[in-house]
Amino acid sequence: MSDNESLVLDFEKTVVEVEEKINHLKQIAPDKDLDIGKEIKRLEKKLKTHMEEIYRNLTPWQKAQIARHPSRPHCLDYIKALIEDFTLLCGDRRFADDKALVGGIGKFEKIPVVVIGLEKGNDLESRIKYNFGMAKPEGYRKAQRLMDMAERFKLPIISFVDTAGAYPGVDAEARGQAEAIASSIEKCLKVKTPIIATIIGEGGSGGAIALAVADKVIMLEHSIYSVISPEGCASILWRSAEKTKEATEALHLTAQDLKRLGIIDEIVAEPLGGAHRNPQQTFENLRAAIKKDLHELMGIDYKKLKTQRTEKFLKIGSQFLQTPEEEKAPKKSKK
């Protein structure tokens, strides 16, 4: 199997077949001196209609596959496209520098900002370098250091979340992984500066939440965000990897489900076929969303902003909690 074939998702095979036929016709037309423009236009129209049908009816598992697509833009791609004069800042000032968690300062639309994100890498070498986007305790402590700096200099924070979860290794646990994640969540709640979190691919478990407790939580249309990976959920509930699709359904991890449940604030549209098919359009769509939210948040008093953020997440938790008495009580009819 070629590299290109390995990147094709199961439900995209019919799309790729039509695309290959169109490309073939475009290549042979000059050589054969043929006028096949009408046939190419017919196929392109057919392709667009077919893709619209597929992507309008994606299952949660198919969305998870798109969110994990190897060619999907990652954190550093968004930083390069959206942040000017970016300066990388390293280290947690305690143990080491975690490459998986990228952070620094730069300018978004000429506004100085602090940027924090999780980078997966785009080939074998870079994936190993960035530990497949799975941060260790020193990564989350670096994030906290950057949040403190943002508050000190009154700089807004933008985070780019894309991780299957925090690194689960023994060494990470020995250095306080759970505490580092919990402290990062606490810091997000307490910091007196605007925070905008964007889920650009996978938002997995506490490793994602540690950077996504924000005034505005934005998700790309085909990204996912959940308390555990579908595979992890299937192994716990059914003790079988064959139940991964059922677990994906049960987790309600799509952007559409999470917007309906009030977990996120906004969904940003992706180009037809997903972010990997047109990264530049994805960058511009996300730029517009961040710009709108940032100007709105910067007009709010920072102390009030912190209070609103805390109340927002307390409300999210309380809406899913009911005492046994509340569950048994008859519902009052609306008049």
Coordinates of C-alpha atoms in Angstrom, one line a residue:
M1 CA 0.0 0.0 0.0
S2 CA 1.3 3.4 -1.0
D3 CA 1.5 6.4 1.5
N4 CA -1.4 8.1 -0.3
E5 CA -3.6 5.0 -0.1
S6 CA -2.9 4.6 3.6
L7 CA -4.2 8.2 4.1
V8 CA -7.5 7.5 2.5
L9 CA -10.3 6.8 5.0
D10 CA -12.7 3.9 4.3
F11 CA -15.7 6.2 3.6
E12 CA -13.6 8.4 1.2
K13 CA -12.7 5.7 -1.3
T14 CA -15.4 6.5 -3.7
V15 CA -14.5 10.2 -3.5
V16 CA -10.8 9.4 -4.3
E17 CA -11.8 7.3 -7.3
V18 CA -13.6 10.2 -8.9
E19 CA -10.8 12.6 -8.0
E20 CA -8.3 10.3 -9.7
K21 CA -10.4 10.0 -12.8
I22 CA -10.7 13.8 -13.0
N23 CA -6.9 14.2 -12.5
H24 CA -6.3 11.6 -15.2
L25 CA -8.5 13.4 -17.7
K26 CA -6.7 16.7 -17.0
Q27 CA -3.3 15.1 -17.6
I28 CA -4.2 13.4 -20.9
A29 CA -6.2 16.3 -22.4
P30 CA -3.1 18.4 -23.6
D31 CA -1.3 15.3 -24.9
K32 CA -4.2 14.0 -26.9
D33 CA -5.4 17.4 -28.0
L34 CA -8.9 16.6 -26.8
D35 CA -11.6 18.9 -25.6
I36 CA -12.9 17.1 -22.6
G37 CA -13.8 20.1 -20.5
K38 CA -17.5 19.2 -20.4
E39 CA -16.7 15.7 -19.0
I40 CA -14.4 17.2 -16.4
K41 CA -17.0 19.7 -15.3
R42 CA -19.6 16.9 -15.1
L43 CA -17.4 14.8 -12.9
E44 CA -16.4 17.8 -10.7
K45 CA -20.1 18.5 -10.1
K46 CA -20.8 14.9 -9.4
L47 CA -17.8 14.8 -7.0
K48 CA -19.1 17.9 -5.0
T49 CA -22.6 16.5 -4.7
H50 CA -21.2 13.1 -3.5
M51 CA -18.9 14.7 -1.0
E52 CA -21.7 16.9 0.4
E53 CA -23.9 13.9 0.9
I54 CA -21.1 12.0 2.7
Y55 CA -20.0 14.8 5.0
R56 CA -23.6 15.8 5.8
N57 CA -24.2 12.3 7.2
L58 CA -21.0 11.5 9.0
T59 CA -21.2 9.1 12.0
P60 CA -19.4 10.0 15.2
W61 CA -16.7 7.3 14.4
Q62 CA -16.2 8.8 11.0
K63 CA -15.7 12.3 12.5
A64 CA -13.2 10.8 14.9
Q65 CA -11.3 9.4 12.0
I66 CA -11.2 12.8 10.3
A67 CA -10.1 14.4 13.6
R68 CA -7.2 12.0 13.7
H69 CA -6.3 12.3 10.0
P70 CA -2.4 12.3 9.6
S71 CA -2.6 15.2 7.1
R72 CA -4.9 17.4 9.3
P73 CA -3.2 20.7 10.3
H74 CA -1.6 20.6 13.8
C75 CA -0.8 23.2 16.4
L76 CA 2.4 24.5 14.9
D77 CA 0.6 24.9 11.5
Y78 CA -2.0 27.1 13.1
I79 CA 0.6 29.1 15.0
K80 CA 2.5 29.7 11.7
A81 CA -0.7 30.8 9.9
L82 CA -2.3 32.9 12.6
I83 CA 0.4 34.2 15.0
E84 CA 2.9 36.8 13.9
D85 CA 6.4 37.3 15.5
F86 CA 5.9 34.1 17.5
T87 CA 8.7 33.5 20.1
L88 CA 8.9 30.0 21.6
L89 CA 9.3 29.9 25.3
C90 CA 10.7 26.7 26.9
G91 CA 10.9 24.9 30.2
D92 CA 8.8 24.6 33.4
R93 CA 11.6 26.0 35.6
R94 CA 11.5 22.8 37.7
F95 CA 12.4 19.7 35.7
A96 CA 12.6 20.0 31.9
D97 CA 11.1 21.3 28.7
D98 CA 8.2 19.2 27.3
K99 CA 8.2 19.4 23.5
A100 CA 4.6 18.1 23.3
L101 CA 3.4 21.3 24.8
V102 CA 4.3 24.3 22.7
G103 CA 4.1 27.8 24.2
G104 CA 5.2 31.3 23.6
I105 CA 4.3 34.9 22.8
G106 CA 3.3 36.6 19.5
K107 CA 0.7 38.7 17.9
F108 CA -2.7 37.8 16.7
E109 CA -4.2 40.4 14.4
K110 CA -1.6 42.9 15.9
I111 CA -2.8 42.0 19.4
P112 CA 0.0 40.7 21.7
V113 CA -1.1 37.2 23.0
V114 CA 0.3 34.2 24.8
V115 CA -0.1 31.0 22.8
I116 CA -0.2 27.5 24.3
G117 CA -0.9 24.3 22.3
L118 CA -0.3 20.6 22.0
E119 CA 1.7 19.4 19.0
K120 CA 1.4 15.9 17.5
G121 CA 4.0 16.1 14.7
N122 CA 3.4 15.2 11.1
D123 CA 5.9 12.4 10.3
L124 CA 7.6 9.7 12.3
E125 CA 10.5 11.8 13.4
S126 CA 8.5 14.8 14.5
R127 CA 5.9 12.6 16.2
I128 CA 8.6 11.0 18.3
K129 CA 10.0 14.5 19.1
Y130 CA 6.6 15.8 20.2
N131 CA 5.6 12.5 21.9
F132 CA 2.5 12.2 19.7
G133 CA 1.0 15.3 21.4
M134 CA 0.9 13.6 24.8
A135 CA 2.2 16.1 27.4
K136 CA 4.0 15.2 30.6
P137 CA 3.7 17.0 34.0
E138 CA 6.5 19.5 33.0
G139 CA 4.4 20.4 30.0
Y140 CA 1.4 21.4 32.1
R141 CA 3.6 23.2 34.5
K142 CA 5.1 25.1 31.6
A143 CA 1.5 26.0 30.6
Q144 CA 0.9 27.4 34.1
R145 CA 4.0 29.5 33.9
L146 CA 2.9 31.0 30.7
M147 CA -0.6 31.7 32.1
D148 CA 1.0 33.5 35.0
M149 CA 3.0 35.6 32.6
A150 CA -0.1 36.4 30.5
E151 CA -1.8 37.6 33.6
R152 CA 1.2 39.7 34.8
F153 CA 1.4 41.5 31.4
K154 CA -2.4 41.5 30.8
L155 CA -2.1 39.4 27.6
P156 CA -5.0 37.3 26.2
I157 CA -4.4 33.5 26.0
I158 CA -5.1 31.4 22.9
S159 CA -4.8 27.6 23.2
F160 CA -4.7 25.0 20.4
V161 CA -5.8 21.6 21.7
D162 CA -5.0 18.4 19.8
T163 CA -4.1 15.4 21.9
A164 CA -5.3 11.8 22.5
G165 CA -4.6 12.5 26.2
A166 CA -1.8 13.2 28.6
Y167 CA 1.2 10.9 28.6
P168 CA 0.3 7.8 30.7
G169 CA 3.8 6.6 31.4
V170 CA 5.2 5.6 34.8
D171 CA 7.7 8.4 34.8
A172 CA 5.0 11.0 34.2
E173 CA 2.9 9.5 37.1
A174 CA 5.9 9.6 39.3
R175 CA 6.4 13.3 38.7
G176 CA 2.8 14.1 39.5
Q177 CA 0.8 14.0 36.2
A178 CA -2.6 14.1 37.9
E179 CA -1.6 17.1 40.1
A180 CA -0.1 18.9 37.2
I181 CA -3.3 18.6 35.1
A182 CA -5.5 19.6 38.1
S183 CA -3.3 22.6 38.8
S184 CA -3.5 23.6 35.2
I185 CA -7.3 23.5 35.2
E186 CA -7.3 25.5 38.4
K187 CA -5.0 28.1 36.9
C188 CA -7.3 28.4 33.8
L189 CA -10.2 29.2 36.2
K190 CA -8.2 31.7 38.3
V191 CA -6.2 33.7 35.7
K192 CA -7.5 37.2 35.2
T193 CA -7.1 37.5 31.4
P194 CA -9.2 36.4 28.4
I195 CA -8.8 32.7 27.4
I196 CA -9.9 31.3 24.1
A197 CA -9.5 27.5 23.6
T198 CA -9.7 25.9 20.2
I199 CA -10.2 22.1 19.7
I200 CA -8.5 21.6 16.4
G201 CA -8.3 17.8 16.3
E202 CA -8.6 15.5 19.2
G203 CA -9.5 16.8 22.7
G204 CA -8.8 13.8 24.8
S205 CA -9.4 13.4 28.5
G206 CA -7.8 15.7 31.2
G207 CA -4.9 16.3 28.9
A208 CA -7.1 18.4 26.8
I209 CA -9.3 19.9 29.5
A210 CA -6.1 21.3 31.2
L211 CA -5.9 23.8 28.3
A212 CA -9.6 24.1 27.4
V213 CA -11.1 25.7 30.5
A214 CA -11.7 29.0 28.8
D215 CA -14.0 31.9 28.4
K216 CA -14.8 30.7 24.8
V217 CA -14.3 27.1 23.7
I218 CA -14.3 26.7 20.0
M219 CA -14.3 23.4 18.1
L220 CA -13.6 22.8 14.4
E221 CA -16.6 21.1 12.7
H222 CA -15.0 17.6 12.5
S223 CA -12.9 17.7 15.7
I224 CA -13.8 15.6 18.8
Y225 CA -13.7 16.3 22.6
S226 CA -14.3 13.7 25.3
V227 CA -13.5 12.4 28.7
I228 CA -11.7 9.4 27.3
S229 CA -10.8 8.0 23.9
P230 CA -13.3 5.7 22.2
E231 CA -10.8 2.8 22.4
G232 CA -10.3 3.4 26.1
C233 CA -14.1 3.6 26.7
A234 CA -14.7 0.3 24.8
S235 CA -11.9 -1.5 26.8
I236 CA -13.4 -0.4 30.1
L237 CA -17.2 -0.8 29.4
W238 CA -17.1 -3.8 27.0
R239 CA -13.6 -5.1 27.4
S240 CA -13.4 -5.3 23.6
A241 CA -11.8 -3.1 21.0
E242 CA -14.6 -4.3 18.6
K243 CA -17.0 -2.0 20.5
T244 CA -15.1 1.2 19.6
K245 CA -17.8 2.5 17.3
E246 CA -20.5 2.0 19.9
A247 CA -18.3 3.8 22.5
T248 CA -17.9 6.7 20.1
E249 CA -21.7 7.0 19.8
A250 CA -22.1 6.8 23.6
L251 CA -19.5 9.5 24.4
H252 CA -21.3 12.3 22.4
L253 CA -17.9 13.6 21.5
T254 CA -18.7 15.5 18.2
A255 CA -18.8 19.3 18.1
Q256 CA -22.5 19.2 17.2
D257 CA -23.3 17.1 20.3
L258 CA -21.2 19.2 22.6
K259 CA -22.7 22.5 21.3
R260 CA -26.2 21.1 22.0
L261 CA -25.1 20.1 25.5
G262 CA -23.6 23.5 26.2
I263 CA -20.1 22.1 26.7
I264 CA -18.6 24.3 24.0
D265 CA -19.5 27.8 22.7
E266 CA -19.0 27.7 19.0
I267 CA -18.4 25.4 16.0
V268 CA -16.2 26.6 13.2
A269 CA -16.9 25.2 9.7
E270 CA -14.3 23.2 7.9
P271 CA -13.9 23.0 4.1
L272 CA -15.8 20.3 2.4
G273 CA -13.9 17.1 3.1
G274 CA -12.2 18.3 6.3
A275 CA -9.5 20.6 7.3
H276 CA -6.8 18.5 5.7
R277 CA -8.2 19.1 2.2
N278 CA -7.9 22.9 2.5
P279 CA -5.8 24.0 5.4
Q280 CA -5.7 27.6 4.3
Q281 CA -9.5 28.0 4.3
T282 CA -9.5 26.3 7.8
F283 CA -7.0 28.8 9.1
E284 CA -9.1 31.8 7.8
N285 CA -12.3 30.4 9.3
L286 CA -10.7 30.0 12.7
R287 CA -9.0 33.4 12.4
A288 CA -12.4 35.0 12.0
A289 CA -13.9 33.2 15.0
I290 CA -11.0 34.0 17.3
K291 CA -10.9 37.6 16.2
K292 CA -14.6 38.1 17.0
D293 CA -14.4 36.4 20.4
L294 CA -11.2 38.1 21.4
H295 CA -12.5 41.6 20.7
E296 CA -15.7 40.7 22.7
L297 CA -13.7 39.4 25.7
M298 CA -11.2 42.2 25.8
G299 CA -14.1 44.6 26.4
I300 CA -15.0 42.9 29.7
D301 CA -13.4 43.8 33.0
Y302 CA -10.8 41.0 33.8
K303 CA -12.1 40.4 37.3
K304 CA -15.6 40.0 36.0
L305 CA -14.3 37.7 33.3
K306 CA -12.7 35.4 35.8
T307 CA -16.0 35.2 37.8
Q308 CA -18.0 34.5 34.6
R309 CA -15.6 31.7 33.6
T310 CA -15.9 30.0 36.9
E311 CA -19.7 30.3 36.9
K312 CA -19.8 28.9 33.4
F313 CA -18.0 25.7 34.2
L314 CA -19.9 25.2 37.5
K315 CA -23.1 25.5 35.5
I316 CA -21.9 22.8 33.1
G317 CA -21.3 20.4 35.9
S318 CA -24.5 21.1 37.8
Q319 CA -26.7 20.6 34.8
F320 CA -25.7 16.9 34.7
L321 CA -26.1 16.3 38.4
Q322 CA -29.4 15.4 40.1
T323 CA -30.0 14.0 43.5
P324 CA -32.1 10.8 43.8
E325 CA -35.0 12.9 45.1
E326 CA -34.8 15.3 42.1
E327 CA -34.9 12.3 39.7
K328 CA -37.9 10.8 41.4
A329 CA -39.8 14.1 41.7
P330 CA -42.6 14.5 39.1
K331 CA -41.9 17.1 36.5
K332 CA -44.0 20.2 36.6
S333 CA -46.0 20.9 33.5
K334 CA -45.3 24.2 31.7
K335 CA -48.4 26.4 31.4

